């Protein structure tokens, strides 16, 4: 330690000068670095059972579920957030090619989407929330972008579940139509049979079974129709992004302090090397 003090007193002018020059250059560079504002939108997962017909209409299960989903429900949404489709849609909607000053060509939208994706972070917080963070030089646009990406993620997963319900609804109606046609054929056949005959009794039994199945299909169709019309959400947005009051980047004071510390360390190291060279030559 005394050697370090001795080293500093011997080279303090050069070390201090290096620190001052480094700090001044850092301040000058920071002056020209554009400020970036952060927009943050926050959402919670909607309960997965809300998109599941068997859970919604099960009286025994309804009381077991929370009004919110679990953090694990966010994993598939985090996967979707890596898709270029999300960012291309938002870039097109908010005309980001012009904002990023990209020359108009066939790839301008994709270039804007890549820039947006690079400036975006979609994370799952320790509290089980989904956060979309977007940095931009325009604080209002940063907030709008975060909200737009969150809305797009919500829309994609909502549309997927609605489409799935629509396909099932269509299949149920198709099966119902087939059962109904068979029921009508049996009804027509029975009208020409002796009711007391064995064949008539078989047909009657089959007709009763078909009627029960048709009633079940009607109930299922009604449930899926309700799910289609309700369009359960995948995300519950609890806080929309608002324009930031101050810039998030660059964090000037932190950068200046780090630059000063690093220059001080480098100054000591340089002084140590120079001191060794001086002793070797003397």
PDB file of C-alpha atoms in Angstrom:
ATOM      1  CA  UNK A   1       0.000   0.000   0.000  1.00  0.00           C
ATOM      2  CA  UNK A   2       2.808   2.538   0.756  1.00  0.00           C
ATOM      3  CA  UNK A   3       4.176   1.769  -2.714  1.00  0.00           C
ATOM      4  CA  UNK A   4       0.845   2.792  -4.225  1.00  0.00           C
ATOM      5  CA  UNK A   5       0.875   6.077  -2.329  1.00  0.00           C
ATOM      6  CA  UNK A   6       4.421   6.681  -3.427  1.00  0.00           C
ATOM      7  CA  UNK A   7       3.482   5.811  -6.982  1.00  0.00           C
ATOM      8  CA  UNK A   8       0.548   8.214  -6.906  1.00  0.00           C
ATOM      9  CA  UNK A   9       2.584  11.097  -5.500  1.00  0.00           C
ATOM     10  CA  UNK A  10       5.209  10.513  -8.154  1.00  0.00           C
ATOM     11  CA  UNK A  11       2.736  10.385 -11.042  1.00  0.00           C
ATOM     12  CA  UNK A  12      -0.285  12.224  -9.662  1.00  0.00           C
ATOM     13  CA  UNK A  13      -0.211  14.989 -12.266  1.00  0.00           C
ATOM     14  CA  UNK A  14      -0.387  12.541 -15.159  1.00  0.00           C
ATOM     15  CA  UNK A  15      -3.060  10.413 -13.445  1.00  0.00           C
ATOM     16  CA  UNK A  16      -5.238  13.396 -12.582  1.00  0.00           C
ATOM     17  CA  UNK A  17      -4.806  14.793 -16.080  1.00  0.00           C
ATOM     18  CA  UNK A  18      -5.877  11.440 -17.588  1.00  0.00           C
ATOM     19  CA  UNK A  19      -8.973  11.343 -15.378  1.00  0.00           C
ATOM     20  CA  UNK A  20      -9.915  14.931 -16.249  1.00  0.00           C
ATOM     21  CA  UNK A  21      -9.432  14.381 -19.977  1.00  0.00           C
ATOM     22  CA  UNK A  22     -11.446  11.148 -19.851  1.00  0.00           C
ATOM     23  CA  UNK A  23     -14.302  12.792 -17.944  1.00  0.00           C
ATOM     24  CA  UNK A  24     -14.382  15.776 -20.300  1.00  0.00           C
ATOM     25  CA  UNK A  25     -14.386  13.540 -23.378  1.00  0.00           C
ATOM     26  CA  UNK A  26     -17.138  11.414 -21.844  1.00  0.00           C
ATOM     27  CA  UNK A  27     -19.266  14.491 -21.193  1.00  0.00           C
ATOM     28  CA  UNK A  28     -18.723  15.692 -24.763  1.00  0.00           C
ATOM     29  CA  UNK A  29     -19.670  12.310 -26.204  1.00  0.00           C
ATOM     30  CA  UNK A  30     -22.756  12.097 -23.973  1.00  0.00           C
ATOM     31  CA  UNK A  31     -23.793  15.526 -25.184  1.00  0.00           C
ATOM     32  CA  UNK A  32     -24.101  14.165 -28.724  1.00  0.00           C
ATOM     33  CA  UNK A  33     -25.691  10.826 -27.796  1.00  0.00           C
ATOM     34  CA  UNK A  34     -29.479  11.043 -28.368  1.00  0.00           C
ATOM     35  CA  UNK A  35     -31.593  10.479 -25.296  1.00  0.00           C
ATOM     36  CA  UNK A  36     -33.821   7.424 -25.272  1.00  0.00           C
ATOM     37  CA  UNK A  37     -37.096   7.209 -23.396  1.00  0.00           C
ATOM     38  CA  UNK A  38     -38.581   4.023 -22.000  1.00  0.00           C
ATOM     39  CA  UNK A  39     -42.182   2.957 -22.471  1.00  0.00           C
ATOM     40  CA  UNK A  40     -43.410   0.106 -20.262  1.00  0.00           C
ATOM     41  CA  UNK A  41     -46.728  -1.723 -20.575  1.00  0.00           C
ATOM     42  CA  UNK A  42     -47.662  -4.304 -17.936  1.00  0.00           C
ATOM     43  CA  UNK A  43     -50.171  -7.152 -18.067  1.00  0.00           C
ATOM     44  CA  UNK A  44     -51.200 -10.180 -16.066  1.00  0.00           C
ATOM     45  CA  UNK A  45     -52.078 -13.557 -17.575  1.00  0.00           C
ATOM     46  CA  UNK A  46     -55.762 -14.242 -17.954  1.00  0.00           C
ATOM     47  CA  UNK A  47     -56.833 -17.554 -16.396  1.00  0.00           C
ATOM     48  CA  UNK A  48     -56.189 -20.420 -18.777  1.00  0.00           C
ATOM     49  CA  UNK A  49     -59.463 -22.060 -17.756  1.00  0.00           C
ATOM     50  CA  UNK A  50     -61.392 -19.060 -19.157  1.00  0.00           C
ATOM     51  CA  UNK A  51     -60.475 -20.244 -22.652  1.00  0.00           C
ATOM     52  CA  UNK A  52     -61.381 -23.859 -21.851  1.00  0.00           C
ATOM     53  CA  UNK A  53     -65.034 -24.744 -22.382  1.00  0.00           C
ATOM     54  CA  UNK A  54     -64.880 -27.792 -20.107  1.00  0.00           C
ATOM     55  CA  UNK A  55     -63.736 -25.622 -17.204  1.00  0.00           C
ATOM     56  CA  UNK A  56     -66.055 -22.691 -17.800  1.00  0.00           C
ATOM     57  CA  UNK A  57     -69.162 -24.877 -17.772  1.00  0.00           C
ATOM     58  CA  UNK A  58     -68.066 -27.251 -15.011  1.00  0.00           C
ATOM     59  CA  UNK A  59     -69.757 -26.257 -11.785  1.00  0.00           C
ATOM     60  CA  UNK A  60     -67.396 -28.414  -9.738  1.00  0.00           C
ATOM     61  CA  UNK A  61     -64.253 -26.734 -11.103  1.00  0.00           C
ATOM     62  CA  UNK A  62     -65.262 -23.073 -11.322  1.00  0.00           C
ATOM     63  CA  UNK A  63     -64.634 -22.350  -7.635  1.00  0.00           C
ATOM     64  CA  UNK A  64     -61.142 -23.863  -7.749  1.00  0.00           C
ATOM     65  CA  UNK A  65     -59.690 -21.313 -10.186  1.00  0.00           C
ATOM     66  CA  UNK A  66     -58.249 -17.889  -9.511  1.00  0.00           C
ATOM     67  CA  UNK A  67     -59.557 -14.867 -11.400  1.00  0.00           C
ATOM     68  CA  UNK A  68     -55.999 -14.539 -12.784  1.00  0.00           C
ATOM     69  CA  UNK A  69     -53.717 -16.975 -14.533  1.00  0.00           C
ATOM     70  CA  UNK A  70     -50.394 -18.301 -13.304  1.00  0.00           C
ATOM     71  CA  UNK A  71     -46.955 -17.026 -14.386  1.00  0.00           C
ATOM     72  CA  UNK A  72     -46.505 -20.254 -16.358  1.00  0.00           C
ATOM     73  CA  UNK A  73     -49.318 -19.108 -18.664  1.00  0.00           C
ATOM     74  CA  UNK A  74     -46.970 -16.368 -19.906  1.00  0.00           C
ATOM     75  CA  UNK A  75     -44.377 -18.759 -21.350  1.00  0.00           C
ATOM     76  CA  UNK A  76     -46.167 -19.275 -24.662  1.00  0.00           C
ATOM     77  CA  UNK A  77     -46.711 -15.513 -24.954  1.00  0.00           C
ATOM     78  CA  UNK A  78     -42.999 -14.924 -24.387  1.00  0.00           C
ATOM     79  CA  UNK A  79     -42.364 -17.346 -27.239  1.00  0.00           C
ATOM     80  CA  UNK A  80     -44.724 -15.419 -29.507  1.00  0.00           C
ATOM     81  CA  UNK A  81     -42.940 -12.186 -28.580  1.00  0.00           C
ATOM     82  CA  UNK A  82     -39.855 -13.455 -30.433  1.00  0.00           C
ATOM     83  CA  UNK A  83     -41.705 -13.683 -33.749  1.00  0.00           C
ATOM     84  CA  UNK A  84     -40.994 -11.084 -36.435  1.00  0.00           C
ATOM     85  CA  UNK A  85     -44.716 -11.080 -37.275  1.00  0.00           C
ATOM     86  CA  UNK A  86     -45.481  -9.086 -34.130  1.00  0.00           C
ATOM     87  CA  UNK A  87     -42.965  -6.363 -34.896  1.00  0.00           C
ATOM     88  CA  UNK A  88     -43.783  -6.139 -38.594  1.00  0.00           C
ATOM     89  CA  UNK A  89     -47.433  -5.591 -37.735  1.00  0.00           C
ATOM     90  CA  UNK A  90     -46.626  -2.828 -35.250  1.00  0.00           C
ATOM     91  CA  UNK A  91     -44.037  -1.262 -37.568  1.00  0.00           C
ATOM     92  CA  UNK A  92     -46.602  -1.108 -40.352  1.00  0.00           C
ATOM     93  CA  UNK A  93     -49.329   0.255 -38.093  1.00  0.00           C
ATOM     94  CA  UNK A  94     -47.192   3.085 -36.698  1.00  0.00           C
ATOM     95  CA  UNK A  95     -45.219   3.783 -39.898  1.00  0.00           C
ATOM     96  CA  UNK A  96     -41.854   3.144 -38.260  1.00  0.00           C
ATOM     97  CA  UNK A  97     -39.920   3.046 -41.535  1.00  0.00           C
ATOM     98  CA  UNK A  98     -40.389   6.793 -41.798  1.00  0.00           C
ATOM     99  CA  UNK A  99     -39.604   7.359 -38.116  1.00  0.00           C
ATOM    100  CA  UNK A 100     -36.359   5.380 -38.386  1.00  0.00           C
ATOM    101  CA  UNK A 101     -35.554   7.248 -41.616  1.00  0.00           C
ATOM    102  CA  UNK A 102     -35.315   4.070 -43.675  1.00  0.00           C
ATOM    103  CA  UNK A 103     -35.250   4.470 -47.432  1.00  0.00           C
ATOM    104  CA  UNK A 104     -38.486   3.270 -48.991  1.00  0.00           C
ATOM    105  CA  UNK A 105     -38.036  -0.076 -50.730  1.00  0.00           C
ATOM    106  CA  UNK A 106     -39.429  -3.595 -50.624  1.00  0.00           C
ATOM    107  CA  UNK A 107     -37.520  -4.377 -47.409  1.00  0.00           C
ATOM    108  CA  UNK A 108     -38.151  -1.132 -45.516  1.00  0.00           C
ATOM    109  CA  UNK A 109     -40.922  -2.628 -43.358  1.00  0.00           C
ATOM    110  CA  UNK A 110     -38.798  -5.626 -42.397  1.00  0.00           C
ATOM    111  CA  UNK A 111     -35.829  -3.371 -41.571  1.00  0.00           C
ATOM    112  CA  UNK A 112     -38.050  -1.217 -39.352  1.00  0.00           C
ATOM    113  CA  UNK A 113     -39.360  -4.353 -37.641  1.00  0.00           C
ATOM    114  CA  UNK A 114     -35.805  -5.548 -36.903  1.00  0.00           C
ATOM    115  CA  UNK A 115     -34.896  -2.170 -35.394  1.00  0.00           C
ATOM    116  CA  UNK A 116     -38.032  -2.221 -33.243  1.00  0.00           C
ATOM    117  CA  UNK A 117     -37.313  -5.779 -32.125  1.00  0.00           C
ATOM    118  CA  UNK A 118     -33.783  -4.761 -31.120  1.00  0.00           C
ATOM    119  CA  UNK A 119     -35.177  -1.882 -29.043  1.00  0.00           C
ATOM    120  CA  UNK A 120     -37.786  -4.057 -27.334  1.00  0.00           C
ATOM    121  CA  UNK A 121     -37.627  -6.347 -24.330  1.00  0.00           C
ATOM    122  CA  UNK A 122     -40.533  -8.620 -23.373  1.00  0.00           C
ATOM    123  CA  UNK A 123     -39.989 -10.152 -19.958  1.00  0.00           C
ATOM    124  CA  UNK A 124     -41.726 -12.045 -17.185  1.00  0.00           C
ATOM    125  CA  UNK A 125     -41.129 -10.263 -13.898  1.00  0.00           C
ATOM    126  CA  UNK A 126     -40.479 -11.886 -10.537  1.00  0.00           C
ATOM    127  CA  UNK A 127     -44.062 -10.963  -9.612  1.00  0.00           C
ATOM    128  CA  UNK A 128     -45.553 -12.998 -12.473  1.00  0.00           C
ATOM    129  CA  UNK A 129     -46.300 -10.017 -14.701  1.00  0.00           C
ATOM    130  CA  UNK A 130     -45.638  -9.608 -18.407  1.00  0.00           C
ATOM    131  CA  UNK A 131     -43.817  -6.395 -19.250  1.00  0.00           C
ATOM    132  CA  UNK A 132     -43.155  -4.938 -22.677  1.00  0.00           C
ATOM    133  CA  UNK A 133     -40.332  -2.387 -22.662  1.00  0.00           C
ATOM    134  CA  UNK A 134     -39.525  -0.209 -25.661  1.00  0.00           C
ATOM    135  CA  UNK A 135     -36.828   2.466 -25.962  1.00  0.00           C
ATOM    136  CA  UNK A 136     -37.118   5.344 -28.434  1.00  0.00           C
ATOM    137  CA  UNK A 137     -35.951   8.920 -28.879  1.00  0.00           C
ATOM    138  CA  UNK A 138     -39.618  10.014 -28.927  1.00  0.00           C
ATOM    139  CA  UNK A 139     -41.137   9.484 -25.488  1.00  0.00           C
ATOM    140  CA  UNK A 140     -44.726   9.432 -26.759  1.00  0.00           C
ATOM    141  CA  UNK A 141     -43.873   6.939 -29.492  1.00  0.00           C
ATOM    142  CA  UNK A 142     -42.030   4.720 -27.009  1.00  0.00           C
ATOM    143  CA  UNK A 143     -45.221   4.453 -24.950  1.00  0.00           C
ATOM    144  CA  UNK A 144     -47.370   3.862 -28.042  1.00  0.00           C
ATOM    145  CA  UNK A 145     -45.033   1.116 -29.257  1.00  0.00           C
ATOM    146  CA  UNK A 146     -45.096  -0.714 -25.919  1.00  0.00           C
ATOM    147  CA  UNK A 147     -48.893  -0.568 -25.870  1.00  0.00           C
ATOM    148  CA  UNK A 148     -49.160  -1.690 -29.501  1.00  0.00           C
ATOM    149  CA  UNK A 149     -46.887  -4.708 -28.956  1.00  0.00           C
ATOM    150  CA  UNK A 150     -48.807  -5.733 -25.838  1.00  0.00           C
ATOM    151  CA  UNK A 151     -52.109  -5.410 -27.700  1.00  0.00           C
ATOM    152  CA  UNK A 152     -50.759  -7.453 -30.619  1.00  0.00           C
ATOM    153  CA  UNK A 153     -49.629 -10.265 -28.321  1.00  0.00           C
ATOM    154  CA  UNK A 154     -53.036 -10.282 -26.659  1.00  0.00           C
ATOM    155  CA  UNK A 155     -54.806 -10.289 -30.027  1.00  0.00           C
ATOM    156  CA  UNK A 156     -52.743 -13.168 -31.462  1.00  0.00           C
ATOM    157  CA  UNK A 157     -53.482 -15.532 -28.585  1.00  0.00           C
ATOM    158  CA  UNK A 158     -57.106 -14.462 -28.358  1.00  0.00           C
ATOM    159  CA  UNK A 159     -57.567 -15.092 -32.092  1.00  0.00           C
ATOM    160  CA  UNK A 160     -55.917 -18.516 -31.862  1.00  0.00           C
ATOM    161  CA  UNK A 161     -58.293 -19.628 -29.105  1.00  0.00           C
ATOM    162  CA  UNK A 162     -61.317 -18.163 -30.901  1.00  0.00           C
ATOM    163  CA  UNK A 163     -60.321 -19.956 -34.112  1.00  0.00           C
ATOM    164  CA  UNK A 164     -59.963 -23.231 -32.211  1.00  0.00           C
ATOM    165  CA  UNK A 165     -63.418 -22.791 -30.696  1.00  0.00           C
ATOM    166  CA  UNK A 166     -64.848 -21.971 -34.142  1.00  0.00           C
ATOM    167  CA  UNK A 167     -63.364 -25.159 -35.631  1.00  0.00           C
ATOM    168  CA  UNK A 168     -64.817 -27.269 -32.823  1.00  0.00           C
ATOM    169  CA  UNK A 169     -68.180 -25.512 -33.189  1.00  0.00           C
ATOM    170  CA  UNK A 170     -68.169 -26.322 -36.899  1.00  0.00           C
ATOM    171  CA  UNK A 171     -67.331 -29.989 -36.267  1.00  0.00           C
ATOM    172  CA  UNK A 172     -70.071 -30.279 -33.660  1.00  0.00           C
ATOM    173  CA  UNK A 173     -72.636 -28.845 -36.094  1.00  0.00           C
ATOM    174  CA  UNK A 174     -71.420 -31.254 -38.763  1.00  0.00           C
ATOM    175  CA  UNK A 175     -71.831 -34.235 -36.433  1.00  0.00           C
ATOM    176  CA  UNK A 176     -75.242 -32.943 -35.348  1.00  0.00           C
ATOM    177  CA  UNK A 177     -76.365 -32.729 -38.990  1.00  0.00           C
ATOM    178  CA  UNK A 178     -75.230 -36.318 -39.625  1.00  0.00           C
ATOM    179  CA  UNK A 179     -77.041 -37.602 -36.526  1.00  0.00           C
ATOM    180  CA  UNK A 180     -80.143 -35.651 -37.469  1.00  0.00           C
ATOM    181  CA  UNK A 181     -80.122 -37.115 -40.988  1.00  0.00           C
ATOM    182  CA  UNK A 182     -79.804 -40.627 -39.557  1.00  0.00           C
ATOM    183  CA  UNK A 183     -82.612 -39.875 -37.092  1.00  0.00           C
ATOM    184  CA  UNK A 184     -84.898 -38.757 -39.925  1.00  0.00           C
ATOM    185  CA  UNK A 185     -84.101 -41.867 -41.937  1.00  0.00           C
ATOM    186  CA  UNK A 186     -84.986 -44.044 -38.947  1.00  0.00           C
ATOM    187  CA  UNK A 187     -88.180 -42.070 -38.466  1.00  0.00           C
ATOM    188  CA  UNK A 188     -89.154 -42.623 -42.085  1.00  0.00           C
ATOM    189  CA  UNK A 189     -88.342 -46.346 -41.847  1.00  0.00           C
ATOM    190  CA  UNK A 190     -90.370 -46.741 -38.663  1.00  0.00           C
ATOM    191  CA  UNK A 191     -93.403 -45.160 -40.290  1.00  0.00           C
ATOM    192  CA  UNK A 192     -93.462 -48.087 -42.729  1.00  0.00           C
ATOM    193  CA  UNK A 193     -92.860 -50.842 -40.131  1.00  0.00           C
ATOM    194  CA  UNK A 194     -95.001 -52.827 -37.784  1.00  0.00           C
ATOM    195  CA  UNK A 195     -94.368 -51.178 -34.390  1.00  0.00           C
ATOM    196  CA  UNK A 196     -94.510 -54.565 -32.633  1.00  0.00           C
ATOM    197  CA  UNK A 197     -91.816 -56.106 -34.818  1.00  0.00           C
ATOM    198  CA  UNK A 198     -88.282 -56.770 -33.533  1.00  0.00           C
ATOM    199  CA  UNK A 199     -86.752 -54.535 -36.203  1.00  0.00           C
ATOM    200  CA  UNK A 200     -89.018 -51.673 -35.195  1.00  0.00           C
ATOM    201  CA  UNK A 201     -87.947 -52.032 -31.570  1.00  0.00           C
ATOM    202  CA  UNK A 202     -84.273 -51.927 -32.610  1.00  0.00           C
ATOM    203  CA  UNK A 203     -84.907 -48.864 -34.741  1.00  0.00           C
ATOM    204  CA  UNK A 204     -86.794 -47.198 -31.884  1.00  0.00           C
ATOM    205  CA  UNK A 205     -83.937 -47.870 -29.464  1.00  0.00           C
ATOM    206  CA  UNK A 206     -81.440 -46.465 -31.966  1.00  0.00           C
ATOM    207  CA  UNK A 207     -83.656 -43.439 -32.530  1.00  0.00           C
ATOM    208  CA  UNK A 208     -83.762 -42.724 -28.773  1.00  0.00           C
ATOM    209  CA  UNK A 209     -79.966 -42.983 -28.547  1.00  0.00           C
ATOM    210  CA  UNK A 210     -79.588 -40.601 -31.496  1.00  0.00           C
ATOM    211  CA  UNK A 211     -81.992 -38.139 -29.910  1.00  0.00           C
ATOM    212  CA  UNK A 212     -79.930 -38.118 -26.704  1.00  0.00           C
ATOM    213  CA  UNK A 213     -76.711 -37.596 -28.682  1.00  0.00           C
ATOM    214  CA  UNK A 214     -78.301 -34.758 -30.658  1.00  0.00           C
ATOM    215  CA  UNK A 215     -79.360 -33.060 -27.432  1.00  0.00           C
ATOM    216  CA  UNK A 216     -75.772 -33.326 -26.140  1.00  0.00           C
ATOM    217  CA  UNK A 217     -74.450 -31.893 -29.415  1.00  0.00           C
ATOM    218  CA  UNK A 218     -76.898 -29.007 -29.172  1.00  0.00           C
ATOM    219  CA  UNK A 219     -75.691 -28.255 -25.646  1.00  0.00           C
ATOM    220  CA  UNK A 220     -72.029 -28.427 -26.729  1.00  0.00           C
ATOM    221  CA  UNK A 221     -72.702 -26.199 -29.733  1.00  0.00           C
ATOM    222  CA  UNK A 222     -74.329 -23.617 -27.480  1.00  0.00           C
ATOM    223  CA  UNK A 223     -71.359 -23.659 -25.122  1.00  0.00           C
ATOM    224  CA  UNK A 224     -68.798 -23.269 -27.897  1.00  0.00           C
ATOM    225  CA  UNK A 225     -70.917 -20.537 -29.492  1.00  0.00           C
ATOM    226  CA  UNK A 226     -70.789 -18.662 -26.196  1.00  0.00           C
ATOM    227  CA  UNK A 227     -66.998 -19.102 -26.021  1.00  0.00           C
ATOM    228  CA  UNK A 228     -66.689 -17.810 -29.582  1.00  0.00           C
ATOM    229  CA  UNK A 229     -68.793 -14.752 -28.841  1.00  0.00           C
ATOM    230  CA  UNK A 230     -67.077 -14.056 -25.505  1.00  0.00           C
ATOM    231  CA  UNK A 231     -63.561 -14.248 -27.024  1.00  0.00           C
ATOM    232  CA  UNK A 232     -61.701 -14.769 -23.709  1.00  0.00           C
ATOM    233  CA  UNK A 233     -58.597 -12.628 -23.379  1.00  0.00           C
ATOM    234  CA  UNK A 234     -55.125 -14.107 -23.005  1.00  0.00           C
ATOM    235  CA  UNK A 235     -53.799 -11.040 -21.191  1.00  0.00           C
ATOM    236  CA  UNK A 236     -55.294  -8.553 -18.768  1.00  0.00           C
ATOM    237  CA  UNK A 237     -53.526  -5.219 -19.279  1.00  0.00           C
ATOM    238  CA  UNK A 238     -53.231  -3.596 -15.873  1.00  0.00           C
ATOM    239  CA  UNK A 239     -51.057  -0.615 -16.800  1.00  0.00           C
ATOM    240  CA  UNK A 240     -50.694   0.934 -20.205  1.00  0.00           C
ATOM    241  CA  UNK A 241     -47.416   2.633 -21.049  1.00  0.00           C
ATOM    242  CA  UNK A 242     -47.290   6.396 -20.525  1.00  0.00           C
ATOM    243  CA  UNK A 243     -44.758   8.917 -21.892  1.00  0.00           C
ATOM    244  CA  UNK A 244     -41.731   8.942 -19.588  1.00  0.00           C
ATOM    245  CA  UNK A 245     -40.944  12.094 -17.598  1.00  0.00           C
ATOM    246  CA  UNK A 246     -37.200  11.755 -18.174  1.00  0.00           C
ATOM    247  CA  UNK A 247     -34.829   9.874 -20.425  1.00  0.00           C
ATOM    248  CA  UNK A 248     -33.827   6.351 -19.432  1.00  0.00           C
ATOM    249  CA  UNK A 249     -30.667   6.268 -21.550  1.00  0.00           C
ATOM    250  CA  UNK A 250     -27.915   7.300 -21.427  1.00  0.00           C
ATOM    251  CA  UNK A 251     -27.563   7.435 -17.639  1.00  0.00           C
ATOM    252  CA  UNK A 252     -25.090  10.263 -17.746  1.00  0.00           C
ATOM    253  CA  UNK A 253     -24.008  10.440 -14.109  1.00  0.00           C
ATOM    254  CA  UNK A 254     -23.373   6.696 -13.918  1.00  0.00           C
ATOM    255  CA  UNK A 255     -21.436   6.735 -17.184  1.00  0.00           C
ATOM    256  CA  UNK A 256     -19.283   9.664 -16.036  1.00  0.00           C
ATOM    257  CA  UNK A 257     -18.534   8.031 -12.665  1.00  0.00           C
ATOM    258  CA  UNK A 258     -17.625   4.717 -14.318  1.00  0.00           C
ATOM    259  CA  UNK A 259     -15.420   6.527 -16.848  1.00  0.00           C
ATOM    260  CA  UNK A 260     -13.632   8.376 -14.048  1.00  0.00           C
ATOM    261  CA  UNK A 261     -13.035   5.187 -12.046  1.00  0.00           C
ATOM    262  CA  UNK A 262     -11.786   3.242 -15.072  1.00  0.00           C
ATOM    263  CA  UNK A 263      -9.469   6.079 -16.112  1.00  0.00           C
ATOM    264  CA  UNK A 264      -8.112   6.244 -12.559  1.00  0.00           C
ATOM    265  CA  UNK A 265      -7.413   2.499 -12.547  1.00  0.00           C
ATOM    266  CA  UNK A 266      -5.844   2.708 -15.989  1.00  0.00           C
ATOM    267  CA  UNK A 267      -3.756   5.682 -14.828  1.00  0.00           C
ATOM    268  CA  UNK A 268      -2.380   3.677 -11.897  1.00  0.00           C
ATOM    269  CA  UNK A 269      -1.639   0.738 -14.176  1.00  0.00           C
ATOM    270  CA  UNK A 270       0.102   2.970 -16.726  1.00  0.00           C
ATOM    271  CA  UNK A 271       2.071   4.682 -13.968  1.00  0.00           C
ATOM    272  CA  UNK A 272       3.155   1.276 -12.612  1.00  0.00           C
ATOM    273  CA  UNK A 273       4.383   0.212 -16.057  1.00  0.00           C
ATOM    274  CA  UNK A 274       6.215   3.484 -16.607  1.00  0.00           C
ATOM    275  CA  UNK A 275       7.759   3.302 -13.135  1.00  0.00           C
ATOM    276  CA  UNK A 276       9.099  -0.190 -13.818  1.00  0.00           C
ATOM    277  CA  UNK A 277      10.532   0.914 -17.144  1.00  0.00           C
ATOM    278  CA  UNK A 278      12.183   3.913 -15.458  1.00  0.00           C
ATOM    279  CA  UNK A 279      13.817   1.707 -12.812  1.00  0.00           C
ATOM    280  CA  UNK A 280      15.008  -0.776 -15.437  1.00  0.00           C
ATOM    281  CA  UNK A 281      16.694   1.971 -17.479  1.00  0.00           C
ATOM    282  CA  UNK A 282      18.239   3.700 -14.479  1.00  0.00           C
TER     283      UNK A 282
END
